[in-house]
Amino acid sequence: MSDAPKSHGRKTIRPTLRPQELMTDRPSLAQAWTAQIITLFPDAFPGLLGQSLTGKALKDGLWQLETIDLRPYGEGKHRNVDDTPAGGGAGMVLRADVVGRAVETARRQSRGRMPMIYLSPRGRPFDQAMARSLADCDGVTMLCGRFEGIDQRVLDHYGIEEVSLGDFVLTGGELPAQVLIDACVRLRPGVLGNAASTEEESFSDGLLEHPQYTRPTEWQGHEIPPVLMSGNHGEIAKWRRAQAEELTRARRPDLWAKRGTEE
Ligand SMILES: C[S@@+](CC[C@H](N)C(=O)[O-])C[C@H]1O[C@@H](n2cnc3c(N)ncnc32)[C@H](O)[C@@H]1O
């Protein structure tokens, strides 16, 4: 079994304990934020992350992606990765020994501060604050579950935090992992053309964003609010703030209440 991570991006080098890799085209992008993913479906990456701004940033080496295929760590000739749940019940569970071996590889290959996360509907709800905190790390390792999930002992043994993308159940952790990566990568320096856009968007100030408009100035009888066409930046800022507050109060009383306590 190869320990080498499958990398997606401009360069694929990572300093490992194996000196021959340092002699080839595999030096690590030491400063690049790293998304490391343990998955049964490595070909699902980079997926949509290979497009648009995240795709360009990946090619430019502003972040890097490493997938660790779970299958080669499986048991026996068929590399089995799952088994029936202890105590009975429907479905299959990813085996502790198999996942544990992949986690060990991930730990060996990670660098700096890279929290390990298991994407799971039971986890702490993912939010913008978590995206900011992960974007400030050197990267993140994500464990993608399948079937009924992962043997609890792996999570307990390594102290892996569970993170949820919402109160719904998906078939696997790969889509949540891509969502999490997107939310983090766009906060990294140089990824978005205009850094101010992440300062003013929804959740950045505990508020939802104000409505946005662009040309044409009149469409189907609907006009752009006149204040936005006035050129008066003070009035525009005031209008946007009022709209953001009104929207947040109406749509997300939970966020509004939280703001009050944090100020
Ligand atoms: C079918 S789900 C397992 C659901 C699990 N039996 C339960 O009831 O909590 C398979 C995998 O999809 C991923 N997953 C599903 N829903 C998710 C969510 N809302 N957030 C994050 N990951 C999710 C997890 O990695 C999970 O192990």
PDB file of C-alpha atoms and ligand atoms in Angstrom:
ATOM      1  CA  MET A   1       0.000   0.000   0.000  1.00  0.00           C
ATOM      2  CA  SER A   2       1.333   3.430  -0.849  1.00  0.00           C
ATOM      3  CA  ASP A   3       1.414   6.096   1.814  1.00  0.00           C
ATOM      4  CA  ALA A   4       1.660   8.796  -0.801  1.00  0.00           C
ATOM      5  CA  PRO A   5      -1.285  11.171  -0.718  1.00  0.00           C
ATOM      6  CA  LYS A   6      -3.082  11.743  -3.966  1.00  0.00           C
ATOM      7  CA  SER A   7      -2.702  15.426  -4.556  1.00  0.00           C
ATOM      8  CA  HIS A   8      -4.766  17.679  -6.724  1.00  0.00           C
ATOM      9  CA  GLY A   9      -3.249  20.964  -7.679  1.00  0.00           C
ATOM     10  CA  ARG A  10      -0.273  22.680  -9.151  1.00  0.00           C
ATOM     11  CA  LYS A  11       2.347  20.790  -7.191  1.00  0.00           C
ATOM     12  CA  THR A  12       2.023  17.600  -5.261  1.00  0.00           C
ATOM     13  CA  ILE A  13       5.067  17.420  -3.055  1.00  0.00           C
ATOM     14  CA  ARG A  14       4.956  16.827   0.666  1.00  0.00           C
ATOM     15  CA  PRO A  15       8.029  16.321   2.833  1.00  0.00           C
ATOM     16  CA  THR A  16       7.675  12.827   4.202  1.00  0.00           C
ATOM     17  CA  LEU A  17      10.108  10.608   5.982  1.00  0.00           C
ATOM     18  CA  ARG A  18      10.861   9.019   2.643  1.00  0.00           C
ATOM     19  CA  PRO A  19      13.869  10.870   1.223  1.00  0.00           C
ATOM     20  CA  GLN A  20      13.344   9.798  -2.375  1.00  0.00           C
ATOM     21  CA  GLU A  21      10.229  11.951  -2.540  1.00  0.00           C
ATOM     22  CA  LEU A  22      12.275  15.014  -1.695  1.00  0.00           C
ATOM     23  CA  MET A  23      14.356  14.344  -4.784  1.00  0.00           C
ATOM     24  CA  THR A  24      11.372  14.277  -7.127  1.00  0.00           C
ATOM     25  CA  ASP A  25       8.592  16.698  -8.002  1.00  0.00           C
ATOM     26  CA  ARG A  26       6.906  16.255  -4.644  1.00  0.00           C
ATOM     27  CA  PRO A  27       8.014  19.123  -2.387  1.00  0.00           C
ATOM     28  CA  SER A  28       5.168  20.228  -0.156  1.00  0.00           C
ATOM     29  CA  LEU A  29       3.587  23.590  -0.662  1.00  0.00           C
ATOM     30  CA  ALA A  30       4.639  24.456   2.849  1.00  0.00           C
ATOM     31  CA  GLN A  31       2.542  27.588   3.118  1.00  0.00           C
ATOM     32  CA  ALA A  32      -0.544  26.233   1.375  1.00  0.00           C
ATOM     33  CA  TRP A  33      -3.647  25.525   3.425  1.00  0.00           C
ATOM     34  CA  THR A  34      -4.205  21.767   3.160  1.00  0.00           C
ATOM     35  CA  ALA A  35      -7.446  19.836   2.921  1.00  0.00           C
ATOM     36  CA  GLN A  36      -6.757  16.194   3.688  1.00  0.00           C
ATOM     37  CA  ILE A  37      -9.657  13.829   3.069  1.00  0.00           C
ATOM     38  CA  ILE A  38     -10.094  10.201   4.051  1.00  0.00           C
ATOM     39  CA  THR A  39     -12.706   8.790   1.718  1.00  0.00           C
ATOM     40  CA  LEU A  40     -13.888   5.730  -0.149  1.00  0.00           C
ATOM     41  CA  PHE A  41     -14.416   7.996  -3.155  1.00  0.00           C
ATOM     42  CA  PRO A  42     -11.202   9.943  -3.827  1.00  0.00           C
ATOM     43  CA  ASP A  43     -12.304  10.550  -7.427  1.00  0.00           C
ATOM     44  CA  ALA A  44     -15.108  12.756  -6.105  1.00  0.00           C
ATOM     45  CA  PHE A  45     -12.412  15.396  -5.411  1.00  0.00           C
ATOM     46  CA  PRO A  46     -11.803  18.175  -6.228  1.00  0.00           C
ATOM     47  CA  GLY A  47     -15.297  18.097  -7.790  1.00  0.00           C
ATOM     48  CA  LEU A  48     -16.774  21.566  -7.918  1.00  0.00           C
ATOM     49  CA  LEU A  49     -13.809  22.859  -5.915  1.00  0.00           C
ATOM     50  CA  GLY A  50     -11.771  22.516  -9.132  1.00  0.00           C
ATOM     51  CA  GLN A  51     -13.913  25.236 -10.761  1.00  0.00           C
ATOM     52  CA  SER A  52     -14.004  29.008 -10.576  1.00  0.00           C
ATOM     53  CA  LEU A  53     -12.180  30.828  -7.759  1.00  0.00           C
ATOM     54  CA  THR A  54     -11.433  27.761  -5.616  1.00  0.00           C
ATOM     55  CA  GLY A  55     -10.177  25.934  -8.723  1.00  0.00           C
ATOM     56  CA  LYS A  56      -7.896  28.796  -9.704  1.00  0.00           C
ATOM     57  CA  ALA A  57      -6.588  29.056  -6.138  1.00  0.00           C
ATOM     58  CA  LEU A  58      -5.913  25.303  -6.180  1.00  0.00           C
ATOM     59  CA  LYS A  59      -3.945  25.609  -9.423  1.00  0.00           C
ATOM     60  CA  ASP A  60      -2.090  28.636  -8.069  1.00  0.00           C
ATOM     61  CA  GLY A  61      -1.050  26.681  -4.983  1.00  0.00           C
ATOM     62  CA  LEU A  62      -2.978  28.854  -2.507  1.00  0.00           C
ATOM     63  CA  TRP A  63      -4.361  25.640  -1.053  1.00  0.00           C
ATOM     64  CA  GLN A  64      -3.794  21.946  -1.690  1.00  0.00           C
ATOM     65  CA  LEU A  65      -5.916  18.857  -1.606  1.00  0.00           C
ATOM     66  CA  GLU A  66      -4.831  15.390  -0.536  1.00  0.00           C
ATOM     67  CA  THR A  67      -7.114  12.396  -0.631  1.00  0.00           C
ATOM     68  CA  ILE A  68      -6.431   9.206   1.274  1.00  0.00           C
ATOM     69  CA  ASP A  69      -8.315   6.327  -0.298  1.00  0.00           C
ATOM     70  CA  LEU A  70      -9.820   4.163   2.437  1.00  0.00           C
ATOM     71  CA  ARG A  71     -10.133   1.075   0.241  1.00  0.00           C
ATOM     72  CA  PRO A  72      -6.455  -0.040   0.253  1.00  0.00           C
ATOM     73  CA  TYR A  73      -6.595  -0.132   4.050  1.00  0.00           C
ATOM     74  CA  GLY A  74      -9.389  -2.700   3.888  1.00  0.00           C
ATOM     75  CA  GLU A  75      -9.204  -6.285   5.102  1.00  0.00           C
ATOM     76  CA  GLY A  76      -8.508  -9.376   3.022  1.00  0.00           C
ATOM     77  CA  LYS A  77      -8.399 -10.026  -0.683  1.00  0.00           C
ATOM     78  CA  HIS A  78     -11.437  -7.841  -1.283  1.00  0.00           C
ATOM     79  CA  ARG A  79     -10.196  -5.033   0.953  1.00  0.00           C
ATOM     80  CA  ASN A  80     -13.396  -5.024   2.984  1.00  0.00           C
ATOM     81  CA  VAL A  81     -13.877  -1.788   4.861  1.00  0.00           C
ATOM     82  CA  ASP A  82     -17.209  -2.395   6.616  1.00  0.00           C
ATOM     83  CA  ASP A  83     -19.093  -4.947   8.671  1.00  0.00           C
ATOM     84  CA  THR A  84     -22.500  -5.426  10.274  1.00  0.00           C
ATOM     85  CA  PRO A  85     -23.368  -3.320  13.349  1.00  0.00           C
ATOM     86  CA  ALA A  86     -22.587  -4.857  16.724  1.00  0.00           C
ATOM     87  CA  GLY A  87     -25.902  -5.548  18.459  1.00  0.00           C
ATOM     88  CA  GLY A  88     -27.713  -5.954  15.123  1.00  0.00           C
ATOM     89  CA  GLY A  89     -29.664  -3.534  13.012  1.00  0.00           C
ATOM     90  CA  ALA A  90     -29.726  -2.294   9.449  1.00  0.00           C
ATOM     91  CA  GLY A  91     -26.779  -1.344   7.281  1.00  0.00           C
ATOM     92  CA  MET A  92     -23.035  -1.570   7.660  1.00  0.00           C
ATOM     93  CA  VAL A  93     -20.445   0.248   9.749  1.00  0.00           C
ATOM     94  CA  LEU A  94     -16.922   1.290   8.708  1.00  0.00           C
ATOM     95  CA  ARG A  95     -14.475  -0.868  10.672  1.00  0.00           C
ATOM     96  CA  ALA A  96     -12.313   0.624  13.422  1.00  0.00           C
ATOM     97  CA  ASP A  97      -9.128  -1.163  12.323  1.00  0.00           C
ATOM     98  CA  VAL A  98      -9.513  -0.066   8.689  1.00  0.00           C
ATOM     99  CA  VAL A  99     -10.352   3.567   9.448  1.00  0.00           C
ATOM    100  CA  GLY A 100      -7.691   3.618  12.179  1.00  0.00           C
ATOM    101  CA  ARG A 101      -4.956   2.706   9.684  1.00  0.00           C
ATOM    102  CA  ALA A 102      -6.049   5.487   7.331  1.00  0.00           C
ATOM    103  CA  VAL A 103      -6.179   7.958  10.224  1.00  0.00           C
ATOM    104  CA  GLU A 104      -2.596   7.007  11.173  1.00  0.00           C
ATOM    105  CA  THR A 105      -1.477   7.764   7.622  1.00  0.00           C
ATOM    106  CA  ALA A 106      -3.306  11.087   7.699  1.00  0.00           C
ATOM    107  CA  ARG A 107      -1.642  12.001  11.009  1.00  0.00           C
ATOM    108  CA  ARG A 108       1.800  11.114   9.651  1.00  0.00           C
ATOM    109  CA  GLN A 109       1.249  13.252   6.569  1.00  0.00           C
ATOM    110  CA  SER A 110      -0.353  16.254   8.219  1.00  0.00           C
ATOM    111  CA  ARG A 111       1.658  19.330   9.077  1.00  0.00           C
ATOM    112  CA  GLY A 112       1.269  22.095  11.632  1.00  0.00           C
ATOM    113  CA  ARG A 113      -2.175  22.724  13.070  1.00  0.00           C
ATOM    114  CA  MET A 114      -4.646  20.538  11.178  1.00  0.00           C
ATOM    115  CA  PRO A 115      -7.710  19.548  13.258  1.00  0.00           C
ATOM    116  CA  MET A 116      -9.313  16.230  12.390  1.00  0.00           C
ATOM    117  CA  ILE A 117     -13.048  16.282  11.761  1.00  0.00           C
ATOM    118  CA  TYR A 118     -15.596  13.552  11.156  1.00  0.00           C
ATOM    119  CA  LEU A 119     -18.452  14.842   9.008  1.00  0.00           C
ATOM    120  CA  SER A 120     -21.529  13.566  10.777  1.00  0.00           C
ATOM    121  CA  PRO A 121     -25.188  14.552  11.224  1.00  0.00           C
ATOM    122  CA  ARG A 122     -24.642  14.182  14.984  1.00  0.00           C
ATOM    123  CA  GLY A 123     -21.878  16.788  15.040  1.00  0.00           C
ATOM    124  CA  ARG A 124     -21.554  20.417  16.081  1.00  0.00           C
ATOM    125  CA  PRO A 125     -23.360  22.513  13.467  1.00  0.00           C
ATOM    126  CA  PHE A 126     -20.911  24.019  10.974  1.00  0.00           C
ATOM    127  CA  ASP A 127     -21.010  27.809  10.807  1.00  0.00           C
ATOM    128  CA  GLN A 128     -19.036  30.800   9.584  1.00  0.00           C
ATOM    129  CA  ALA A 129     -17.139  31.123  12.871  1.00  0.00           C
ATOM    130  CA  MET A 130     -15.910  27.534  12.503  1.00  0.00           C
ATOM    131  CA  ALA A 131     -14.973  28.206   8.864  1.00  0.00           C
ATOM    132  CA  ARG A 132     -12.918  31.217   9.972  1.00  0.00           C
ATOM    133  CA  SER A 133     -11.188  29.297  12.710  1.00  0.00           C
ATOM    134  CA  LEU A 134     -10.338  26.367  10.375  1.00  0.00           C
ATOM    135  CA  ALA A 135      -9.190  28.788   7.651  1.00  0.00           C
ATOM    136  CA  ASP A 136      -6.707  30.183  10.205  1.00  0.00           C
ATOM    137  CA  CYS A 137      -5.192  26.719  10.746  1.00  0.00           C
ATOM    138  CA  ASP A 138      -2.662  25.063   8.432  1.00  0.00           C
ATOM    139  CA  GLY A 139      -5.478  22.936   7.081  1.00  0.00           C
ATOM    140  CA  VAL A 140      -8.014  20.348   8.132  1.00  0.00           C
ATOM    141  CA  THR A 141      -8.299  16.565   7.951  1.00  0.00           C
ATOM    142  CA  MET A 142     -11.772  15.278   7.148  1.00  0.00           C
ATOM    143  CA  LEU A 143     -13.072  11.804   7.660  1.00  0.00           C
ATOM    144  CA  CYS A 144     -15.944  11.011   5.290  1.00  0.00           C
ATOM    145  CA  GLY A 145     -18.368   8.400   6.580  1.00  0.00           C
ATOM    146  CA  ARG A 146     -20.536   6.063   4.505  1.00  0.00           C
ATOM    147  CA  PHE A 147     -23.247   3.523   5.297  1.00  0.00           C
ATOM    148  CA  GLU A 148     -24.274   3.798   8.986  1.00  0.00           C
ATOM    149  CA  GLY A 149     -21.099   5.668   9.840  1.00  0.00           C
ATOM    150  CA  ILE A 150     -17.811   4.883  11.583  1.00  0.00           C
ATOM    151  CA  ASP A 151     -17.044   2.630  14.545  1.00  0.00           C
ATOM    152  CA  GLN A 152     -17.244   4.921  17.590  1.00  0.00           C
ATOM    153  CA  ARG A 153     -13.955   3.652  18.993  1.00  0.00           C
ATOM    154  CA  VAL A 154     -11.961   5.443  16.273  1.00  0.00           C
ATOM    155  CA  LEU A 155     -13.617   8.754  17.110  1.00  0.00           C
ATOM    156  CA  ASP A 156     -13.049   8.247  20.846  1.00  0.00           C
ATOM    157  CA  HIS A 157      -9.471   6.990  20.500  1.00  0.00           C
ATOM    158  CA  TYR A 158      -8.273   9.935  18.398  1.00  0.00           C
ATOM    159  CA  GLY A 159     -10.609  12.533  19.918  1.00  0.00           C
ATOM    160  CA  ILE A 160     -12.031  13.365  16.489  1.00  0.00           C
ATOM    161  CA  GLU A 161     -14.593  16.164  16.529  1.00  0.00           C
ATOM    162  CA  GLU A 162     -17.907  15.549  14.751  1.00  0.00           C
ATOM    163  CA  VAL A 163     -19.191  18.377  12.557  1.00  0.00           C
ATOM    164  CA  SER A 164     -22.604  18.506  10.901  1.00  0.00           C
ATOM    165  CA  LEU A 165     -23.667  20.371   7.801  1.00  0.00           C
ATOM    166  CA  GLY A 166     -27.279  20.475   8.966  1.00  0.00           C
ATOM    167  CA  ASP A 167     -30.224  18.556  10.315  1.00  0.00           C
ATOM    168  CA  PHE A 168     -30.564  16.147   7.408  1.00  0.00           C
ATOM    169  CA  VAL A 169     -28.941  12.868   6.461  1.00  0.00           C
ATOM    170  CA  LEU A 170     -26.789  12.477   3.355  1.00  0.00           C
ATOM    171  CA  THR A 171     -25.374   9.241   1.964  1.00  0.00           C
ATOM    172  CA  GLY A 172     -21.759  10.174   2.622  1.00  0.00           C
ATOM    173  CA  GLY A 173     -19.380  12.764   4.014  1.00  0.00           C
ATOM    174  CA  GLU A 174     -17.865  13.775   0.674  1.00  0.00           C
ATOM    175  CA  LEU A 175     -20.347  16.548  -0.194  1.00  0.00           C
ATOM    176  CA  PRO A 176     -20.188  18.015   3.334  1.00  0.00           C
ATOM    177  CA  ALA A 177     -16.368  17.900   3.110  1.00  0.00           C
ATOM    178  CA  GLN A 178     -16.472  19.870  -0.129  1.00  0.00           C
ATOM    179  CA  VAL A 179     -18.831  22.422   1.378  1.00  0.00           C
ATOM    180  CA  LEU A 180     -16.573  22.823   4.408  1.00  0.00           C
ATOM    181  CA  ILE A 181     -13.476  23.227   2.215  1.00  0.00           C
ATOM    182  CA  ASP A 182     -15.190  25.824   0.015  1.00  0.00           C
ATOM    183  CA  ALA A 183     -16.242  27.867   3.046  1.00  0.00           C
ATOM    184  CA  CYS A 184     -12.666  27.825   4.409  1.00  0.00           C
ATOM    185  CA  VAL A 185     -10.694  28.301   1.197  1.00  0.00           C
ATOM    186  CA  ARG A 186     -12.592  31.446   0.155  1.00  0.00           C
ATOM    187  CA  LEU A 187     -11.483  33.029   3.440  1.00  0.00           C
ATOM    188  CA  ARG A 188      -7.799  32.390   2.727  1.00  0.00           C
ATOM    189  CA  PRO A 189      -5.752  35.391   1.587  1.00  0.00           C
ATOM    190  CA  GLY A 190      -5.656  35.906  -2.179  1.00  0.00           C
ATOM    191  CA  VAL A 191      -8.471  33.488  -3.044  1.00  0.00           C
ATOM    192  CA  LEU A 192     -11.224  36.052  -3.598  1.00  0.00           C
ATOM    193  CA  GLY A 193     -10.416  39.035  -5.749  1.00  0.00           C
ATOM    194  CA  ASN A 194     -11.850  41.437  -3.190  1.00  0.00           C
ATOM    195  CA  ALA A 195     -11.109  40.658   0.459  1.00  0.00           C
ATOM    196  CA  ALA A 196     -13.756  43.156   1.542  1.00  0.00           C
ATOM    197  CA  SER A 197     -16.446  40.861   0.174  1.00  0.00           C
ATOM    198  CA  THR A 198     -15.898  38.394   3.031  1.00  0.00           C
ATOM    199  CA  GLU A 199     -16.049  41.201   5.581  1.00  0.00           C
ATOM    200  CA  GLU A 200     -19.435  42.454   4.452  1.00  0.00           C
ATOM    201  CA  GLU A 201     -21.268  39.236   3.645  1.00  0.00           C
ATOM    202  CA  SER A 202     -23.803  37.271   5.680  1.00  0.00           C
ATOM    203  CA  PHE A 203     -22.723  36.179   9.193  1.00  0.00           C
ATOM    204  CA  SER A 204     -19.543  38.284   9.192  1.00  0.00           C
ATOM    205  CA  ASP A 205     -21.113  40.750  11.633  1.00  0.00           C
ATOM    206  CA  GLY A 206     -23.722  38.397  13.061  1.00  0.00           C
ATOM    207  CA  LEU A 207     -26.180  39.665  10.448  1.00  0.00           C
ATOM    208  CA  LEU A 208     -27.608  38.405   7.178  1.00  0.00           C
ATOM    209  CA  GLU A 209     -26.540  40.442   4.186  1.00  0.00           C
ATOM    210  CA  HIS A 210     -28.625  43.306   2.776  1.00  0.00           C
ATOM    211  CA  PRO A 211     -30.325  42.753  -0.631  1.00  0.00           C
ATOM    212  CA  GLN A 212     -28.163  43.196  -3.743  1.00  0.00           C
ATOM    213  CA  TYR A 213     -29.121  44.844  -7.072  1.00  0.00           C
ATOM    214  CA  THR A 214     -27.442  45.474 -10.422  1.00  0.00           C
ATOM    215  CA  ARG A 215     -28.350  46.568 -13.975  1.00  0.00           C
ATOM    216  CA  PRO A 216     -30.770  47.109 -15.571  1.00  0.00           C
ATOM    217  CA  THR A 217     -31.972  49.951 -13.365  1.00  0.00           C
ATOM    218  CA  GLU A 218     -35.547  49.034 -14.217  1.00  0.00           C
ATOM    219  CA  TRP A 219     -36.707  45.451 -14.787  1.00  0.00           C
ATOM    220  CA  GLN A 220     -40.300  44.286 -15.320  1.00  0.00           C
ATOM    221  CA  GLY A 221     -41.482  47.529 -13.732  1.00  0.00           C
ATOM    222  CA  HIS A 222     -39.276  47.049 -10.645  1.00  0.00           C
ATOM    223  CA  GLU A 223     -36.717  49.739  -9.879  1.00  0.00           C
ATOM    224  CA  ILE A 224     -33.525  49.634  -7.872  1.00  0.00           C
ATOM    225  CA  PRO A 225     -34.093  51.399  -4.506  1.00  0.00           C
ATOM    226  CA  PRO A 226     -33.299  55.071  -5.254  1.00  0.00           C
ATOM    227  CA  VAL A 227     -30.838  55.436  -2.357  1.00  0.00           C
ATOM    228  CA  LEU A 228     -28.494  52.962  -4.082  1.00  0.00           C
ATOM    229  CA  MET A 229     -28.459  55.209  -7.161  1.00  0.00           C
ATOM    230  CA  SER A 230     -27.908  58.407  -5.150  1.00  0.00           C
ATOM    231  CA  GLY A 231     -24.117  58.230  -4.950  1.00  0.00           C
ATOM    232  CA  ASN A 232     -24.378  59.183  -1.254  1.00  0.00           C
ATOM    233  CA  HIS A 233     -22.167  56.550   0.380  1.00  0.00           C
ATOM    234  CA  GLY A 234     -23.165  57.452   3.927  1.00  0.00           C
ATOM    235  CA  GLU A 235     -26.851  57.028   3.149  1.00  0.00           C
ATOM    236  CA  ILE A 236     -26.179  53.823   1.214  1.00  0.00           C
ATOM    237  CA  ALA A 237     -24.281  52.327   4.176  1.00  0.00           C
ATOM    238  CA  LYS A 238     -27.110  53.332   6.553  1.00  0.00           C
ATOM    239  CA  TRP A 239     -29.761  51.810   4.252  1.00  0.00           C
ATOM    240  CA  ARG A 240     -27.799  48.556   3.912  1.00  0.00           C
ATOM    241  CA  ARG A 241     -27.296  48.264   7.646  1.00  0.00           C
ATOM    242  CA  ALA A 242     -31.004  48.833   8.315  1.00  0.00           C
ATOM    243  CA  GLN A 243     -31.953  46.235   5.705  1.00  0.00           C
ATOM    244  CA  ALA A 244     -29.506  43.698   7.156  1.00  0.00           C
ATOM    245  CA  GLU A 245     -30.890  44.214  10.640  1.00  0.00           C
ATOM    246  CA  GLU A 246     -34.492  43.961   9.482  1.00  0.00           C
ATOM    247  CA  LEU A 247     -33.820  40.776   7.512  1.00  0.00           C
ATOM    248  CA  THR A 248     -31.942  39.148  10.385  1.00  0.00           C
ATOM    249  CA  ARG A 249     -34.650  40.017  12.904  1.00  0.00           C
ATOM    250  CA  ALA A 250     -37.384  38.649  10.629  1.00  0.00           C
ATOM    251  CA  ARG A 251     -35.682  35.543   9.244  1.00  0.00           C
ATOM    252  CA  ARG A 252     -33.224  34.508  11.914  1.00  0.00           C
ATOM    253  CA  PRO A 253     -34.396  35.498  15.376  1.00  0.00           C
ATOM    254  CA  ASP A 254     -31.811  33.022  16.739  1.00  0.00           C
ATOM    255  CA  LEU A 255     -28.950  34.990  15.151  1.00  0.00           C
ATOM    256  CA  TRP A 256     -30.469  38.287  16.220  1.00  0.00           C
ATOM    257  CA  ALA A 257     -30.749  37.149  19.834  1.00  0.00           C
ATOM    258  CA  LYS A 258     -27.174  35.852  19.822  1.00  0.00           C
ATOM    259  CA  ARG A 259     -25.884  39.197  18.535  1.00  0.00           C
ATOM    260  CA  GLY A 260     -27.404  40.958  21.497  1.00  0.00           C
ATOM    261  CA  THR A 261     -25.540  38.734  23.932  1.00  0.00           C
ATOM    262  CA  GLU A 262     -22.186  38.969  22.135  1.00  0.00           C
ATOM    263  CA  GLU A 263     -22.030  42.754  21.897  1.00  0.00           C
TER     264      GLU A 263
HETATM  265  C1  LIG B   1     -26.121   7.717   5.919  1.00  0.00           C
HETATM  266  S1  LIG B   1     -24.996   8.722   6.816  1.00  0.00           S
HETATM  267  C2  LIG B   1     -24.973   7.948   8.383  1.00  0.00           C
HETATM  268  C3  LIG B   1     -26.018   8.475   9.273  1.00  0.00           C
HETATM  269  C4  LIG B   1     -25.951   7.883  10.675  1.00  0.00           C
HETATM  270  N1  LIG B   1     -26.350   6.498  10.658  1.00  0.00           N
HETATM  271  C5  LIG B   1     -26.891   8.661  11.589  1.00  0.00           C
HETATM  272  O1  LIG B   1     -28.069   8.322  11.665  1.00  0.00           O
HETATM  273  O2  LIG B   1     -26.436   9.639  12.226  1.00  0.00           O
HETATM  274  C6  LIG B   1     -23.463   8.318   6.108  1.00  0.00           C
HETATM  275  C7  LIG B   1     -22.388   9.380   6.262  1.00  0.00           C
HETATM  276  O3  LIG B   1     -22.778  10.576   5.611  1.00  0.00           O
HETATM  277  C8  LIG B   1     -22.207  11.692   6.239  1.00  0.00           C
HETATM  278  N2  LIG B   1     -23.287  12.636   6.558  1.00  0.00           N
HETATM  279  C9  LIG B   1     -24.598  12.419   6.407  1.00  0.00           C
HETATM  280  N3  LIG B   1     -25.330  13.481   6.771  1.00  0.00           N
HETATM  281  C10 LIG B   1     -24.455  14.426   7.151  1.00  0.00           C
HETATM  282  C11 LIG B   1     -24.595  15.755   7.654  1.00  0.00           C
HETATM  283  N4  LIG B   1     -25.802  16.312   7.832  1.00  0.00           N
HETATM  284  N5  LIG B   1     -23.484  16.447   7.950  1.00  0.00           N
HETATM  285  C12 LIG B   1     -22.266  15.878   7.793  1.00  0.00           C
HETATM  286  N6  LIG B   1     -22.061  14.623   7.319  1.00  0.00           N
HETATM  287  C13 LIG B   1     -23.139  13.904   7.011  1.00  0.00           C
HETATM  288  C14 LIG B   1     -21.471  11.173   7.471  1.00  0.00           C
HETATM  289  O4  LIG B   1     -20.078  11.101   7.189  1.00  0.00           O
HETATM  290  C15 LIG B   1     -22.072   9.816   7.667  1.00  0.00           C
HETATM  291  O5  LIG B   1     -21.198   8.913   8.293  1.00  0.00           O
END
